[in-house]
Short mmCIF file of C-alpha atoms in Angstrom, two decimals:
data_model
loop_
_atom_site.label_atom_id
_atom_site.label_comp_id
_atom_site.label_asym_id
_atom_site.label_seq_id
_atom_site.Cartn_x
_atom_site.Cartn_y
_atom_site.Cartn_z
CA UNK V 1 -11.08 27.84 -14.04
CA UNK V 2 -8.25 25.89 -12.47
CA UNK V 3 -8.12 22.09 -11.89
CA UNK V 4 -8.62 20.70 -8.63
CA UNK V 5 -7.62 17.17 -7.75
CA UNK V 6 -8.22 14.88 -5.26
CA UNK V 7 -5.70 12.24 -5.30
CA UNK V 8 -5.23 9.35 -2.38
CA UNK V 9 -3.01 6.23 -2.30
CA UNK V 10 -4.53 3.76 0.08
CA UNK V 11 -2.63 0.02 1.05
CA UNK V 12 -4.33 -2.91 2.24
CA UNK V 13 -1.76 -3.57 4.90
CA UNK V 14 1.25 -1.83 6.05
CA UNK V 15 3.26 -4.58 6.94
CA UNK V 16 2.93 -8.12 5.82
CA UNK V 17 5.04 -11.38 6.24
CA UNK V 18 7.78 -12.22 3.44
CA UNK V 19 5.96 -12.93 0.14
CA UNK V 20 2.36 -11.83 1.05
CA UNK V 21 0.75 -9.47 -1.54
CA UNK V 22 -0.32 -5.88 -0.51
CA UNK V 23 -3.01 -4.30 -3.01
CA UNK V 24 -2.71 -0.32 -3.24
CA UNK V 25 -5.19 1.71 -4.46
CA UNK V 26 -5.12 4.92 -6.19
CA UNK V 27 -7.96 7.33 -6.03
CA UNK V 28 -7.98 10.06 -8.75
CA UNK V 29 -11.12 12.74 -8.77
CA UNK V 30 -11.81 16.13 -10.43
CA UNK V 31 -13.32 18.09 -8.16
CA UNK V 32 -12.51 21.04 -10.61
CA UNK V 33 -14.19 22.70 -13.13
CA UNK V 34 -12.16 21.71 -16.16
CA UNK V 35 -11.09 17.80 -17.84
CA UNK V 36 -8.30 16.42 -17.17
CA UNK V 37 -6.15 15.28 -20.02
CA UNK V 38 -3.76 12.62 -20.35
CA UNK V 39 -3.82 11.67 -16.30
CA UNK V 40 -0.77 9.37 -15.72
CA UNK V 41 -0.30 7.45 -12.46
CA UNK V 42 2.84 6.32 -11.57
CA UNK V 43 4.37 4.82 -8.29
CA UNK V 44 8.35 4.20 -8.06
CA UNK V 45 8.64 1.70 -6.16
CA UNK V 46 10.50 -0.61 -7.28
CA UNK V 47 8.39 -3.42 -9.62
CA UNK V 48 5.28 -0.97 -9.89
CA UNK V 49 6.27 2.67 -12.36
CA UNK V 50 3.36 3.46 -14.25
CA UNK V 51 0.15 2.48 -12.44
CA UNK V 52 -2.28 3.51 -15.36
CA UNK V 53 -3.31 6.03 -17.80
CA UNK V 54 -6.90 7.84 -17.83
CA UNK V 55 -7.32 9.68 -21.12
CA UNK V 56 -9.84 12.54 -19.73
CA UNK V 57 -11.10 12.71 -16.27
CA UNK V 58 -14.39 14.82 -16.44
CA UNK V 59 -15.43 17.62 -13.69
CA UNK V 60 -17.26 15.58 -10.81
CA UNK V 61 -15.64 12.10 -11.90
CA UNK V 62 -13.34 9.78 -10.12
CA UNK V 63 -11.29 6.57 -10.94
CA UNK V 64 -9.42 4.47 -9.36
CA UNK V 65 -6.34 2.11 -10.17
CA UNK V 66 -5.28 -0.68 -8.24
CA UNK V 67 -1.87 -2.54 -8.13
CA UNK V 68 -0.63 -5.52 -5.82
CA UNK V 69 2.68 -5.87 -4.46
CA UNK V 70 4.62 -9.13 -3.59
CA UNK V 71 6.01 -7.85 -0.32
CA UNK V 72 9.55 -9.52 -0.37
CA UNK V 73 11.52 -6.39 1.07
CA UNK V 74 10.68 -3.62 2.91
CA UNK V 75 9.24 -1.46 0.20
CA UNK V 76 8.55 2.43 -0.36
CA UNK V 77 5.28 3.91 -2.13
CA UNK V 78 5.84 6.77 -3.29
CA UNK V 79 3.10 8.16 -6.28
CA UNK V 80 2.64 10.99 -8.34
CA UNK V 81 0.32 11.56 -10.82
CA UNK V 82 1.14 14.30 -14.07
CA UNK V 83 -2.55 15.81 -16.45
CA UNK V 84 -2.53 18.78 -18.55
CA UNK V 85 -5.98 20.74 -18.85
CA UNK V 86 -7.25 22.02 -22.69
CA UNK V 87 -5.89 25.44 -21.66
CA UNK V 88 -2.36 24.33 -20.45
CA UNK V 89 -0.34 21.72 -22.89
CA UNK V 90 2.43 21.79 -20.13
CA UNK V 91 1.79 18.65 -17.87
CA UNK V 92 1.81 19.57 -13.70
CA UNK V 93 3.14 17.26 -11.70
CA UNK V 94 0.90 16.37 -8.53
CA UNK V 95 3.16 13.86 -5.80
CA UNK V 96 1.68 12.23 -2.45
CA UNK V 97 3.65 11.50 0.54
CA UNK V 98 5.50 7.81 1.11
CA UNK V 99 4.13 4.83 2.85
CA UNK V 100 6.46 2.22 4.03
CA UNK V 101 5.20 -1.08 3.41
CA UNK V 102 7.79 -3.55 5.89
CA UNK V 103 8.07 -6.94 6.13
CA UNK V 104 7.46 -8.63 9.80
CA UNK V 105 9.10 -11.37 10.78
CA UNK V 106 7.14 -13.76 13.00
CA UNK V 107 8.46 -14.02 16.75
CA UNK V 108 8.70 -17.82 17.51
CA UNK V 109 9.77 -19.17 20.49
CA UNK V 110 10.83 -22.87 20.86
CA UNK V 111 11.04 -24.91 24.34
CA UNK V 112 12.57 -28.11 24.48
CA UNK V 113 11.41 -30.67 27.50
CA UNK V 114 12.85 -34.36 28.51
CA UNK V 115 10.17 -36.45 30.29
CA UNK V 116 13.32 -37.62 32.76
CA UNK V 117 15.68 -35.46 33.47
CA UNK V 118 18.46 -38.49 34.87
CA UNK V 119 18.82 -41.43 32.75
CA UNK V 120 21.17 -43.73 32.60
CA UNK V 121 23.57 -44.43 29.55
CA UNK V 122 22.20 -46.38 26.66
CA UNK V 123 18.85 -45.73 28.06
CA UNK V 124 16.34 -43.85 25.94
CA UNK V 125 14.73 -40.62 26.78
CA UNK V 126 11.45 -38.42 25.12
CA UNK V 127 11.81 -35.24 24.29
CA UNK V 128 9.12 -32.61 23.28
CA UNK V 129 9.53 -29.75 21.23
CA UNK V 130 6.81 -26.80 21.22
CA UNK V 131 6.87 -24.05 18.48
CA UNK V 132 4.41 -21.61 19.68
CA UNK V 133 4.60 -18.78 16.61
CA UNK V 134 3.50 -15.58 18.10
CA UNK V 135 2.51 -12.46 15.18
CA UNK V 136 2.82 -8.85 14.97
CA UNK V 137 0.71 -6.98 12.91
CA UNK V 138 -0.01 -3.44 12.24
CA UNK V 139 -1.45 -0.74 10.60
CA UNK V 140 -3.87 -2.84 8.71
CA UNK V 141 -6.24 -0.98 6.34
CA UNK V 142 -4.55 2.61 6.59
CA UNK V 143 -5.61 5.20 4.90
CA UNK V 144 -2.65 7.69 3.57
CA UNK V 145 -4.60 10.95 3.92
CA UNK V 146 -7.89 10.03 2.84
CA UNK V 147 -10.13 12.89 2.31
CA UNK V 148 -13.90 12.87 3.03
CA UNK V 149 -14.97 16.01 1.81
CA UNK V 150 -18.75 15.81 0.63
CA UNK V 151 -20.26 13.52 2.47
CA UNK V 152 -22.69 13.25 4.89
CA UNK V 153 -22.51 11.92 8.28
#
């Protein structure tokens, strides 16, 4: 009987302006025929390291951990989860692929216009200043190899 795992790392956004928070969400399920011991769930990017601990994962159960992110760099997710099984006292090591999360820095664009465009010294002119603040977003709600074995459609 040997384990099987189903583990997915899913963010709310992939990019996100300076300071915004970014929730991920880590999806652990047995899909094995033996418990899982001792399930640790770590991430190392920077601020996060140990996500959780799950004592014993049963066959057919699933849990999931969550952890949000100040986005104030451009930031790296990359998680791996370590269990041991009754039979094995050795922990194995189980590691999902990166997701950058990256910061996005709003495109603004500024005009400047003068309601005369010859005056005279001393005399006053107005001026008007537009901001218009244009975004780009992507990648929002991205799964990171999601896996939708079992259900139906």
């Amino acid at each position: 009987a040997d384990p099987q795992i189903n583990f997915t790392r899913t963010a709310s956004a992939t990019s996100a302006a300076q300071g915004e928070t970014v929730t991920l969400t880590y999806r652990v399920a047995n899909e094995g025929s033996v418990t899982l011991r001792d399930v640790q769930v770590y991430d190392d990017m920077p601020g996060v390291g140990l996500v959780g601990t799950i004592d014993s994962l049963y066959p057919g159960n699933m849990r999931e951990l969550t952890v949000q992110v100040i986005v104030d760099e451009d930031k790296t997710s990359s998680p791996r989860l370590t269990y041991h099984t009754d039979a094995q006292s050795q922990s194995t090591v189980y590691v999902l692929e990166n997701l950058e999360i990256v910061v996005y820095n709003p495109n603004l664009t500024v005009t400047l216009k003068a309601d005369d465009s010859l005056v005279d010294a001393g005399q006053s002119v107005t001026l008007v200043c537009n901001v218009v603040r244009s975004e780009e977003r992507h990648d929002h709600g991205r799964d990171a190899g999601h896996d939708h074995r079992g259900r139906d459609h």
